[in-house]
Amino acid sequence: MSNSISKGFKTSEIISIVISLLILALAVLNSAMQIGLFNIPTVTFSVLAIFASSLVLWLFVAIDWPSILCLICLGFLPEVTYGQIFQQSFGNTTFVFLFFTFLVTHALEQTSFLKRVSAWAINSAWAQVSPWRFVFAFLSVMLLISTFVSPTILFMIAFPIYEEVMTQFGLEKGDKQASKLLVALYASIAIGTAMTPINHVFAITAMGLYETAYGTAITNGQYMSFAVPAGLTIFLILLVSLKWIWRMDLSNVKLGEIASLSDLPKADKKEKAVVSIFSGVVALWLLPEVLGFILPGVAAFLKSAGIAFPPMIGSLVLAVVHVDGKPLVKLQEGISKGVFWPSLLIVAATLTLGSFLSNPDMGVITLIESFLTPLLVGLSPLLMVLVFILWAALQTNFSSNLVTVSVVTTIVITIAGSQVDLPINVAVVASLIGFMASLAYMTPPAMPYIAISIGSGWTTAKDALLYGFYLLLWSAASAVLVGYTLGSVFLSQLS
């Protein structure tokens, strides 16, 4: 990797990088050994070293990735948390998380990796045995990829493959079987989106609203501990429904390899490097849960660093590592093409709005308390959870997902912060609202992929509405019975 890095920099830049690293190494040695160089307090020396090394890099190398390195180094100072750094630099941890995650995912999307994974599943000997195995492989691989890729971007990759599958099956526009499979395709992508917060703004926004209100973060691992089982339950119901309830008829279809996935070039050095880095980012997200008993110190650091730390590290590595003289990601290009700014803007507005709505001085708490208390008193915990889940489910299928997250989550948190004694785990409910906001099945305003599907002629608004509503009811049931039940156990330490 060091050879790859050196090929992308001029000699003067390499010298500057070495000088910068030596300054940082001196600060680490001074801190670890408590040497007290120049009779300067250790923390003061460390701050000055970070400033000096950053200045060298800014003046003689670049301003983008050295800035990320500067933020990372500041997080290692004693009594300093990454939450404080994000608050003072970008304003909010959730904003930072999405920004850097967009960058890391953009690098992955520029490779053939996603198509390669699809080809591995669809063109496999196992999938070619029968039409139902083929459909299972197709939907399963889309479910898997959607757990870490934006749903709209994935659908734009999957839709041409779907059309090629329809040609292979001998199905035409207007065919009921083609319509059912298209609904199942985008439903699978929606379910995978709900299962993890990785690169998925809906769940992250809900978790961010909870953290803003309670000062406690919900980790990716905690979210996935109940969201993955709930999502897999919905996916299983989808598969069962597709065959035995919707009665999709595949008796006359012909199987064969998908041509567009058969001639992919071999993975080059750039793709392998990008996939490795992306895998490392995902691993860092999940390690705090795994290392809790093995390496408690490392787990504690990763937890305190928060969810924005791994993609920030990943973005730095992608910008620094060069293959064939070019960086894996040019930050300026990644920021302009890979970062979805409208999502970041609404997240910023949502989190700020949520903090004001939950502020007792604003009077909203009192108003909501007086209106909703008579309605909530006497309801069982599961019924109360069901009310909020159904609310989020229906609203997200007729309006903006992020607006749904903002409104429903904020109201739940606001009620919980009032005098109303809610007998529910607010952390789990908030997370499940983000979960349900990902499950857009029914109408064009819900998600772009539904509008594209209906507009393509392969399905109709009626089919999307009917099949989508059917799935939505099962999704709400799974969120309550599976998601909330497991979440209440795994997140019992949270309120």
Short mmCIF file of C-alpha atoms in Angstrom, two decimals:
data_model
loop_
_atom_site.label_atom_id
_atom_site.label_comp_id
_atom_site.label_asym_id
_atom_site.label_seq_id
_atom_site.Cartn_x
_atom_site.Cartn_y
_atom_site.Cartn_z
CA MET A 1 0.00 0.00 0.00
CA SER A 2 2.90 2.34 0.77
CA ASN A 3 4.16 1.82 -2.78
CA SER A 4 0.69 2.70 -4.10
CA ILE A 5 0.68 5.87 -2.03
CA SER A 6 4.14 6.98 -3.13
CA LYS A 7 3.30 6.63 -6.83
CA GLY A 8 0.58 9.24 -6.51
CA PHE A 9 2.68 12.01 -4.93
CA LYS A 10 5.53 14.21 -6.04
CA THR A 11 8.87 13.95 -4.24
CA SER A 12 8.31 17.28 -2.47
CA GLU A 13 4.89 16.10 -1.30
CA ILE A 14 6.32 12.83 0.02
CA ILE A 15 8.93 14.77 1.98
CA SER A 16 6.21 16.99 3.45
CA ILE A 17 4.12 13.94 4.41
CA VAL A 18 7.14 12.31 6.10
CA ILE A 19 7.88 15.50 8.04
CA SER A 20 4.25 15.74 9.12
CA LEU A 21 4.17 12.11 10.26
CA LEU A 22 7.44 12.57 12.18
CA ILE A 23 5.95 15.54 14.03
CA LEU A 24 2.89 13.48 14.94
CA ALA A 25 5.06 10.52 15.95
CA LEU A 26 7.09 12.80 18.22
CA ALA A 27 3.86 13.97 19.87
CA VAL A 28 2.71 10.37 20.40
CA LEU A 29 6.09 9.42 21.91
CA ASN A 30 6.08 12.49 24.13
CA SER A 31 2.59 11.67 25.38
CA ALA A 32 3.16 7.95 25.85
CA MET A 33 6.50 8.32 27.65
CA GLN A 34 5.57 11.54 29.48
CA ILE A 35 8.88 13.07 28.37
CA GLY A 36 7.78 16.69 28.71
CA LEU A 37 9.70 18.04 25.73
CA PHE A 38 10.66 21.72 25.97
CA ASN A 39 8.94 21.80 29.38
CA ILE A 40 5.61 22.14 27.59
CA PRO A 41 2.56 20.34 29.02
CA THR A 42 1.89 17.12 27.11
CA VAL A 43 -1.54 18.09 25.83
CA THR A 44 -0.26 21.50 24.72
CA PHE A 45 2.60 19.89 22.82
CA SER A 46 0.15 17.48 21.15
CA VAL A 47 -2.13 20.29 20.01
CA LEU A 48 0.82 22.25 18.61
CA ALA A 49 2.11 19.12 16.85
CA ILE A 50 -1.26 18.56 15.19
CA PHE A 51 -1.32 22.20 14.14
CA ALA A 52 2.23 22.08 12.75
CA SER A 53 1.75 18.81 10.87
CA SER A 54 -1.56 19.98 9.42
CA LEU A 55 0.01 23.27 8.35
CA VAL A 56 2.81 21.45 6.53
CA LEU A 57 0.31 19.26 4.67
CA TRP A 58 -2.02 22.17 3.87
CA LEU A 59 0.83 24.28 2.48
CA PHE A 60 2.70 21.68 0.46
CA VAL A 61 0.37 18.72 -0.25
CA ALA A 62 -3.40 19.35 -0.24
CA ILE A 63 -6.25 20.79 1.79
CA ASP A 64 -8.83 17.98 1.58
CA TRP A 65 -7.57 14.73 3.11
CA PRO A 66 -5.13 16.50 5.49
CA SER A 67 -8.19 18.22 6.97
CA ILE A 68 -9.75 14.82 7.68
CA LEU A 69 -6.47 13.64 9.21
CA CYS A 70 -6.44 16.74 11.42
CA LEU A 71 -9.92 15.97 12.76
CA ILE A 72 -8.97 12.34 13.40
CA CYS A 73 -5.84 13.36 15.34
CA LEU A 74 -7.76 15.86 17.46
CA GLY A 75 -10.02 13.03 18.62
CA PHE A 76 -7.07 11.34 20.33
CA LEU A 77 -6.42 14.29 22.64
CA PRO A 78 -7.30 13.61 26.29
CA GLU A 79 -10.70 14.83 27.45
CA VAL A 80 -11.74 15.37 23.81
CA THR A 81 -14.49 13.35 22.14
CA TYR A 82 -15.35 13.07 18.48
CA GLY A 83 -18.83 14.30 19.37
CA GLN A 84 -17.26 17.58 20.49
CA ILE A 85 -15.16 17.75 17.35
CA PHE A 86 -18.14 17.16 15.08
CA GLN A 87 -20.20 19.71 17.00
CA GLN A 88 -17.50 22.37 16.57
CA SER A 89 -16.63 21.51 12.96
CA PHE A 90 -19.69 20.23 11.11
CA GLY A 91 -22.37 20.84 13.72
CA ASN A 92 -23.75 17.33 14.23
CA THR A 93 -22.51 13.73 14.33
CA THR A 94 -25.34 12.47 12.12
CA PHE A 95 -24.49 15.04 9.45
CA VAL A 96 -20.83 13.97 9.56
CA PHE A 97 -21.76 10.29 9.39
CA LEU A 98 -23.86 10.74 6.27
CA PHE A 99 -21.32 13.00 4.59
CA PHE A 100 -18.43 10.57 4.88
CA THR A 101 -20.60 7.49 4.29
CA PHE A 102 -21.79 8.99 1.01
CA LEU A 103 -18.13 9.42 0.03
CA VAL A 104 -17.16 5.84 0.89
CA THR A 105 -20.20 4.37 -0.85
CA HIS A 106 -19.60 6.52 -3.92
CA ALA A 107 -16.20 4.87 -4.31
CA LEU A 108 -17.81 1.42 -4.15
CA GLU A 109 -20.45 2.35 -6.70
CA GLN A 110 -17.77 3.37 -9.21
CA THR A 111 -16.51 -0.22 -9.38
CA SER A 112 -18.10 -3.36 -10.85
CA PHE A 113 -18.41 -4.92 -7.41
CA LEU A 114 -22.20 -4.64 -7.09
CA LYS A 115 -22.76 -6.20 -10.53
CA ARG A 116 -20.18 -8.85 -9.71
CA VAL A 117 -22.07 -9.85 -6.57
CA SER A 118 -25.33 -9.95 -8.56
CA ALA A 119 -23.72 -12.13 -11.22
CA TRP A 120 -22.38 -14.49 -8.56
CA ALA A 121 -25.94 -15.10 -7.34
CA ILE A 122 -28.03 -14.99 -10.51
CA ASN A 123 -25.73 -16.81 -12.93
CA SER A 124 -24.72 -19.48 -10.42
CA ALA A 125 -25.37 -23.14 -11.19
CA TRP A 126 -27.63 -23.31 -8.14
CA ALA A 127 -29.88 -20.47 -9.37
CA GLN A 128 -30.11 -21.90 -12.89
CA VAL A 129 -31.71 -25.15 -11.68
CA SER A 130 -35.27 -23.78 -11.52
CA PRO A 131 -37.16 -20.49 -12.01
CA TRP A 132 -37.99 -20.24 -8.32
CA ARG A 133 -34.35 -20.70 -7.31
CA PHE A 134 -33.48 -17.98 -9.82
CA VAL A 135 -36.06 -15.58 -8.37
CA PHE A 136 -34.93 -16.38 -4.82
CA ALA A 137 -31.28 -15.71 -5.76
CA PHE A 138 -32.21 -12.47 -7.57
CA LEU A 139 -34.27 -11.05 -4.72
CA SER A 140 -31.87 -12.26 -2.02
CA VAL A 141 -28.82 -10.64 -3.57
CA MET A 142 -30.73 -7.36 -3.94
CA LEU A 143 -31.74 -7.62 -0.28
CA LEU A 144 -28.10 -8.14 0.68
CA ILE A 145 -26.69 -5.28 -1.39
CA SER A 146 -29.43 -2.90 -0.25
CA THR A 147 -28.25 -3.27 3.36
CA PHE A 148 -25.30 -0.98 2.55
CA VAL A 149 -26.22 0.84 -0.70
CA SER A 150 -28.72 3.66 -1.27
CA PRO A 151 -32.05 2.12 -2.39
CA THR A 152 -32.57 4.47 -5.34
CA ILE A 153 -29.04 3.94 -6.65
CA LEU A 154 -29.36 0.17 -6.28
CA PHE A 155 -32.70 0.14 -8.08
CA MET A 156 -31.16 2.01 -11.02
CA ILE A 157 -28.55 -0.76 -11.20
CA ALA A 158 -31.10 -3.56 -10.70
CA PHE A 159 -33.82 -2.33 -13.06
CA PRO A 160 -31.91 -3.00 -16.33
CA ILE A 161 -31.09 -6.47 -14.96
CA TYR A 162 -34.79 -6.98 -14.20
CA GLU A 163 -35.74 -6.02 -17.77
CA GLU A 164 -33.16 -8.47 -19.11
CA VAL A 165 -34.63 -11.16 -16.83
CA MET A 166 -38.09 -10.44 -18.23
CA THR A 167 -36.78 -10.91 -21.75
CA GLN A 168 -35.13 -14.14 -20.66
CA PHE A 169 -38.41 -15.30 -19.07
CA GLY A 170 -40.39 -14.38 -22.17
CA LEU A 171 -42.58 -11.92 -20.27
CA GLU A 172 -43.80 -8.62 -21.69
CA LYS A 173 -45.07 -5.32 -20.28
CA GLY A 174 -48.59 -5.74 -18.97
CA ASP A 175 -47.96 -9.33 -17.87
CA LYS A 176 -49.17 -9.90 -14.31
CA GLN A 177 -46.19 -12.10 -13.46
CA ALA A 178 -43.76 -9.37 -14.49
CA SER A 179 -45.65 -6.87 -12.36
CA LYS A 180 -45.50 -9.09 -9.29
CA LEU A 181 -41.76 -9.65 -9.68
CA LEU A 182 -41.06 -5.92 -10.05
CA VAL A 183 -43.00 -5.14 -6.88
CA ALA A 184 -41.08 -7.93 -5.14
CA LEU A 185 -37.81 -6.45 -6.43
CA TYR A 186 -38.25 -2.95 -5.07
CA ALA A 187 -39.86 -4.34 -1.90
CA SER A 188 -36.73 -6.45 -1.30
CA ILE A 189 -34.57 -3.35 -1.74
CA ALA A 190 -36.78 -1.44 0.72
CA ILE A 191 -36.57 -4.26 3.29
CA GLY A 192 -32.77 -4.39 3.03
CA THR A 193 -32.65 -0.61 3.46
CA ALA A 194 -34.64 -0.90 6.68
CA MET A 195 -32.37 -3.59 8.12
CA THR A 196 -29.24 -1.44 8.65
CA PRO A 197 -28.33 2.23 9.16
CA ILE A 198 -25.35 1.88 6.80
CA ASN A 199 -25.71 4.60 4.15
CA HIS A 200 -29.44 4.84 4.98
CA VAL A 201 -30.56 8.27 6.02
CA PHE A 202 -33.98 7.30 7.43
CA ALA A 203 -32.78 5.09 10.28
CA ILE A 204 -29.82 7.36 11.00
CA THR A 205 -32.06 10.42 11.29
CA ALA A 206 -34.33 8.68 13.79
CA MET A 207 -31.31 7.52 15.80
CA GLY A 208 -29.86 11.03 15.64
CA LEU A 209 -33.06 12.57 16.97
CA TYR A 210 -32.98 10.15 19.90
CA GLU A 211 -29.32 10.93 20.63
CA THR A 212 -30.00 14.68 20.50
CA ALA A 213 -32.83 14.32 23.00
CA TYR A 214 -31.27 11.80 25.40
CA GLY A 215 -27.55 12.30 24.93
CA THR A 216 -27.08 8.56 24.32
CA ALA A 217 -26.22 7.07 20.94
CA ILE A 218 -27.85 3.98 19.47
CA THR A 219 -25.06 2.02 17.79
CA ASN A 220 -25.32 0.33 14.41
CA GLY A 221 -25.01 -3.05 16.09
CA GLN A 222 -27.82 -2.29 18.52
CA TYR A 223 -30.10 -1.20 15.70
CA MET A 224 -29.32 -4.25 13.59
CA SER A 225 -29.83 -6.63 16.51
CA PHE A 226 -33.59 -6.27 16.09
CA ALA A 227 -33.95 -4.66 12.65
CA VAL A 228 -32.27 -7.54 10.82
CA PRO A 229 -34.55 -10.25 12.31
CA ALA A 230 -37.61 -8.06 11.66
CA GLY A 231 -36.51 -7.43 8.08
CA LEU A 232 -35.75 -11.08 7.38
CA THR A 233 -39.21 -11.96 8.67
CA ILE A 234 -40.79 -9.54 6.19
CA PHE A 235 -38.62 -10.89 3.38
CA LEU A 236 -39.67 -14.46 4.19
CA ILE A 237 -43.32 -13.37 4.13
CA LEU A 238 -42.69 -11.72 0.74
CA LEU A 239 -41.24 -14.93 -0.71
CA VAL A 240 -44.06 -17.08 0.67
CA SER A 241 -46.65 -14.61 -0.61
CA LEU A 242 -45.05 -14.42 -4.04
CA LYS A 243 -45.41 -18.17 -4.55
CA TRP A 244 -48.47 -19.24 -2.61
CA ILE A 245 -50.65 -16.14 -2.09
CA TRP A 246 -49.88 -13.93 -5.08
CA ARG A 247 -49.42 -17.19 -7.05
CA MET A 248 -46.75 -16.01 -9.42
CA ASP A 249 -46.68 -18.47 -12.32
CA LEU A 250 -43.21 -19.35 -13.60
CA SER A 251 -44.11 -22.66 -15.25
CA ASN A 252 -43.42 -21.48 -18.80
CA VAL A 253 -40.29 -19.38 -18.31
CA LYS A 254 -36.92 -20.26 -19.80
CA LEU A 255 -33.74 -19.94 -17.76
CA GLY A 256 -30.35 -18.76 -18.92
CA GLU A 257 -27.43 -16.63 -17.85
CA ILE A 258 -27.95 -12.87 -17.83
CA ALA A 259 -25.69 -11.63 -20.62
CA SER A 260 -24.91 -8.22 -19.11
CA LEU A 261 -23.55 -9.95 -16.01
CA SER A 262 -21.54 -12.60 -17.87
CA ASP A 263 -18.82 -10.44 -19.43
CA LEU A 264 -17.70 -8.38 -16.46
CA PRO A 265 -13.99 -7.55 -16.37
CA LYS A 266 -11.88 -9.14 -13.66
CA ALA A 267 -11.59 -7.17 -10.45
CA ASP A 268 -8.61 -4.81 -10.76
CA LYS A 269 -6.38 -3.44 -8.03
CA LYS A 270 -8.57 -0.39 -7.55
CA GLU A 271 -11.75 -2.41 -7.03
CA LYS A 272 -10.02 -4.76 -4.59
CA ALA A 273 -8.65 -1.83 -2.61
CA VAL A 274 -12.01 -0.02 -2.50
CA VAL A 275 -13.89 -3.15 -1.42
CA SER A 276 -11.29 -3.85 1.29
CA ILE A 277 -11.56 -0.32 2.65
CA PHE A 278 -15.36 -0.38 2.56
CA SER A 279 -15.34 -3.74 4.37
CA GLY A 280 -13.04 -2.24 6.98
CA VAL A 281 -15.47 0.64 7.55
CA VAL A 282 -18.36 -1.79 8.05
CA ALA A 283 -16.21 -3.87 10.41
CA LEU A 284 -15.40 -0.80 12.52
CA TRP A 285 -19.13 -0.08 12.80
CA LEU A 286 -19.84 -3.57 14.13
CA LEU A 287 -16.68 -4.24 16.19
CA PRO A 288 -17.84 -2.44 19.37
CA GLU A 289 -20.53 -5.09 19.80
CA VAL A 290 -18.14 -7.96 19.01
CA LEU A 291 -15.11 -6.77 20.99
CA GLY A 292 -17.01 -5.83 24.13
CA PHE A 293 -15.78 -8.89 26.04
CA ILE A 294 -12.49 -9.50 24.18
CA LEU A 295 -10.93 -6.03 23.89
CA PRO A 296 -13.04 -3.75 26.10
CA GLY A 297 -10.61 -0.84 25.70
CA VAL A 298 -10.85 -0.88 21.90
CA ALA A 299 -14.61 -1.36 22.04
CA ALA A 300 -14.97 1.56 24.45
CA PHE A 301 -12.91 3.81 22.18
CA LEU A 302 -14.93 2.91 19.07
CA LYS A 303 -18.18 3.49 20.95
CA SER A 304 -17.01 6.87 22.21
CA ALA A 305 -15.76 7.80 18.72
CA GLY A 306 -19.27 7.17 17.37
CA ILE A 307 -20.68 6.06 14.05
CA ALA A 308 -19.07 8.89 12.06
CA PHE A 309 -15.51 7.80 12.92
CA PRO A 310 -15.28 4.69 10.63
CA PRO A 311 -16.39 6.40 7.37
CA MET A 312 -14.15 9.36 8.19
CA ILE A 313 -11.18 6.97 8.44
CA GLY A 314 -12.36 5.25 5.24
CA SER A 315 -12.59 8.55 3.35
CA LEU A 316 -9.07 9.47 4.43
CA VAL A 317 -7.64 6.15 3.25
CA LEU A 318 -9.52 6.34 -0.06
CA ALA A 319 -8.11 9.80 -0.69
CA VAL A 320 -4.54 8.91 0.29
CA VAL A 321 -4.10 5.48 -1.33
CA HIS A 322 -3.19 5.73 -5.01
CA VAL A 323 -3.50 3.08 -7.72
CA ASP A 324 -1.73 3.69 -11.02
CA GLY A 325 -0.87 7.19 -9.90
CA LYS A 326 -4.45 8.21 -9.08
CA PRO A 327 -6.26 8.33 -5.71
CA LEU A 328 -9.01 5.80 -5.13
CA VAL A 329 -11.29 8.79 -4.60
CA LYS A 330 -10.77 12.41 -5.53
CA LEU A 331 -12.47 14.15 -2.64
CA GLN A 332 -13.59 17.14 -4.70
CA GLU A 333 -15.22 14.84 -7.25
CA GLY A 334 -16.66 12.55 -4.57
CA ILE A 335 -18.17 15.48 -2.69
CA SER A 336 -19.76 16.92 -5.84
CA LYS A 337 -21.02 13.64 -7.31
CA GLY A 338 -21.30 11.21 -4.41
CA VAL A 339 -22.74 13.33 -1.59
CA PHE A 340 -26.52 13.73 -1.77
CA TRP A 341 -26.80 17.25 -0.41
CA PRO A 342 -30.61 17.46 -0.25
CA SER A 343 -30.59 14.59 2.26
CA LEU A 344 -27.92 16.31 4.34
CA LEU A 345 -29.84 19.58 4.32
CA ILE A 346 -33.09 18.01 5.47
CA VAL A 347 -31.24 16.01 8.14
CA ALA A 348 -29.67 19.22 9.43
CA ALA A 349 -33.06 20.93 9.47
CA THR A 350 -34.77 17.91 11.02
CA LEU A 351 -32.31 17.54 13.88
CA THR A 352 -32.36 21.26 14.64
CA LEU A 353 -36.14 21.42 14.43
CA GLY A 354 -36.43 18.39 16.69
CA SER A 355 -34.30 20.04 19.38
CA PHE A 356 -36.55 23.11 19.35
CA LEU A 357 -39.77 21.10 19.35
CA SER A 358 -38.61 19.15 22.39
CA ASN A 359 -37.48 22.28 24.22
CA PRO A 360 -39.94 22.84 27.12
CA ASP A 361 -39.60 26.61 26.74
CA MET A 362 -41.21 26.41 23.28
CA GLY A 363 -44.49 25.11 24.70
CA VAL A 364 -44.90 22.27 22.19
CA ILE A 365 -44.50 19.62 24.88
CA THR A 366 -47.35 21.09 26.89
CA LEU A 367 -49.61 21.25 23.85
CA ILE A 368 -48.94 17.69 22.75
CA GLU A 369 -49.25 16.41 26.31
CA SER A 370 -52.70 17.95 26.75
CA PHE A 371 -53.90 16.59 23.39
CA LEU A 372 -52.47 13.07 23.37
CA THR A 373 -52.55 12.11 27.05
CA PRO A 374 -56.27 11.17 27.00
CA LEU A 375 -55.67 9.05 23.87
CA LEU A 376 -52.65 7.17 25.22
CA VAL A 377 -53.72 6.53 28.78
CA GLY A 378 -54.88 2.96 29.22
CA LEU A 379 -53.29 1.56 26.06
CA SER A 380 -51.09 -1.51 26.45
CA PRO A 381 -47.40 -1.04 25.54
CA LEU A 382 -47.65 -3.14 22.36
CA LEU A 383 -50.79 -1.32 21.24
CA MET A 384 -49.11 2.02 21.90
CA VAL A 385 -46.10 0.92 19.83
CA LEU A 386 -48.44 -0.27 17.06
CA VAL A 387 -50.07 3.18 16.89
CA PHE A 388 -46.73 4.89 16.20
CA ILE A 389 -45.57 2.13 13.82
CA LEU A 390 -48.76 2.29 11.72
CA TRP A 391 -48.58 6.07 11.70
CA ALA A 392 -45.01 5.96 10.34
CA ALA A 393 -45.89 3.17 7.88
CA LEU A 394 -48.82 4.97 6.31
CA GLN A 395 -47.26 8.43 6.25
CA THR A 396 -44.04 7.23 4.62
CA ASN A 397 -46.05 5.61 1.81
CA PHE A 398 -47.86 8.82 0.95
CA SER A 399 -45.25 11.49 1.70
CA SER A 400 -41.53 12.06 2.22
CA ASN A 401 -39.68 9.42 4.22
CA LEU A 402 -37.53 11.98 6.00
CA VAL A 403 -40.53 14.12 6.88
CA THR A 404 -42.13 11.00 8.37
CA VAL A 405 -39.05 10.31 10.46
CA SER A 406 -38.88 13.92 11.59
CA VAL A 407 -42.53 14.28 12.57
CA VAL A 408 -43.28 10.89 14.14
CA THR A 409 -39.97 10.44 15.96
CA THR A 410 -40.01 13.97 17.33
CA ILE A 411 -43.54 13.55 18.65
CA VAL A 412 -42.68 10.23 20.34
CA ILE A 413 -39.61 11.77 21.97
CA THR A 414 -41.52 14.90 22.91
CA ILE A 415 -44.30 12.90 24.58
CA ALA A 416 -41.73 10.78 26.41
CA GLY A 417 -40.08 13.95 27.70
CA SER A 418 -43.35 15.30 29.06
CA GLN A 419 -45.33 14.22 32.09
CA VAL A 420 -46.91 11.32 30.19
CA ASP A 421 -45.50 8.05 31.52
CA LEU A 422 -44.97 5.99 28.39
CA PRO A 423 -44.49 2.30 29.26
CA ILE A 424 -42.38 1.74 26.15
CA ASN A 425 -38.71 1.75 25.18
CA VAL A 426 -38.38 5.07 23.36
CA ALA A 427 -35.01 4.16 21.82
CA VAL A 428 -36.47 1.08 20.13
CA VAL A 429 -39.63 2.88 19.00
CA ALA A 430 -37.59 5.75 17.54
CA SER A 431 -35.41 3.25 15.68
CA LEU A 432 -38.45 1.36 14.39
CA ILE A 433 -39.92 4.59 13.05
CA GLY A 434 -36.75 4.92 10.96
CA PHE A 435 -37.18 1.25 10.05
CA MET A 436 -40.75 1.79 8.83
CA ALA A 437 -39.81 4.99 7.00
CA SER A 438 -37.59 2.83 4.78
CA LEU A 439 -40.46 0.55 3.77
CA ALA A 440 -42.01 2.47 0.89
CA TYR A 441 -44.07 0.05 -1.22
CA MET A 442 -47.27 1.73 -2.36
CA THR A 443 -47.32 5.08 -4.17
CA PRO A 444 -45.04 7.14 -6.48
CA PRO A 445 -44.54 9.97 -3.94
CA ALA A 446 -43.15 7.45 -1.45
CA MET A 447 -39.90 6.69 -3.32
CA PRO A 448 -38.47 7.37 -6.81
CA TYR A 449 -38.19 3.65 -7.58
CA ILE A 450 -41.98 3.22 -7.31
CA ALA A 451 -42.55 6.11 -9.71
CA ILE A 452 -39.99 4.66 -12.13
CA SER A 453 -41.56 1.20 -11.88
CA ILE A 454 -45.07 2.43 -12.61
CA GLY A 455 -43.86 4.75 -15.36
CA SER A 456 -41.96 1.91 -17.04
CA GLY A 457 -45.16 0.00 -17.81
CA TRP A 458 -43.93 -3.19 -16.15
CA THR A 459 -46.32 -2.66 -13.24
CA THR A 460 -49.34 -0.47 -12.53
CA ALA A 461 -50.32 1.99 -9.83
CA LYS A 462 -53.08 -0.43 -8.80
CA ASP A 463 -50.68 -3.36 -8.35
CA ALA A 464 -48.21 -1.21 -6.43
CA LEU A 465 -50.99 0.00 -4.13
CA LEU A 466 -52.58 -3.40 -3.48
CA TYR A 467 -49.45 -5.54 -3.15
CA GLY A 468 -47.69 -2.72 -1.32
CA PHE A 469 -50.48 -2.30 1.22
CA TYR A 470 -50.50 -6.07 1.82
CA LEU A 471 -46.75 -6.01 2.53
CA LEU A 472 -47.06 -2.89 4.67
CA LEU A 473 -49.47 -4.59 7.06
CA TRP A 474 -47.12 -7.54 7.46
CA SER A 475 -44.20 -5.13 7.90
CA ALA A 476 -45.95 -3.30 10.73
CA ALA A 477 -46.75 -6.62 12.40
CA SER A 478 -43.12 -7.74 12.13
CA ALA A 479 -41.85 -4.40 13.46
CA VAL A 480 -44.03 -4.71 16.55
CA LEU A 481 -43.89 -8.45 17.26
CA VAL A 482 -40.31 -9.16 16.19
CA GLY A 483 -38.53 -5.80 16.14
CA TYR A 484 -39.93 -4.28 19.32
CA THR A 485 -39.86 -7.53 21.28
CA LEU A 486 -36.19 -8.16 20.51
CA GLY A 487 -35.26 -4.49 20.78
CA SER A 488 -36.74 -4.23 24.26
CA VAL A 489 -34.41 -7.03 25.33
CA PHE A 490 -31.24 -5.93 23.53
CA LEU A 491 -31.67 -2.22 24.33
CA SER A 492 -33.10 -2.64 27.80
CA GLN A 493 -30.40 -0.32 29.19
CA LEU A 494 -31.81 2.56 27.12
CA SER A 495 -35.00 4.41 27.95
#
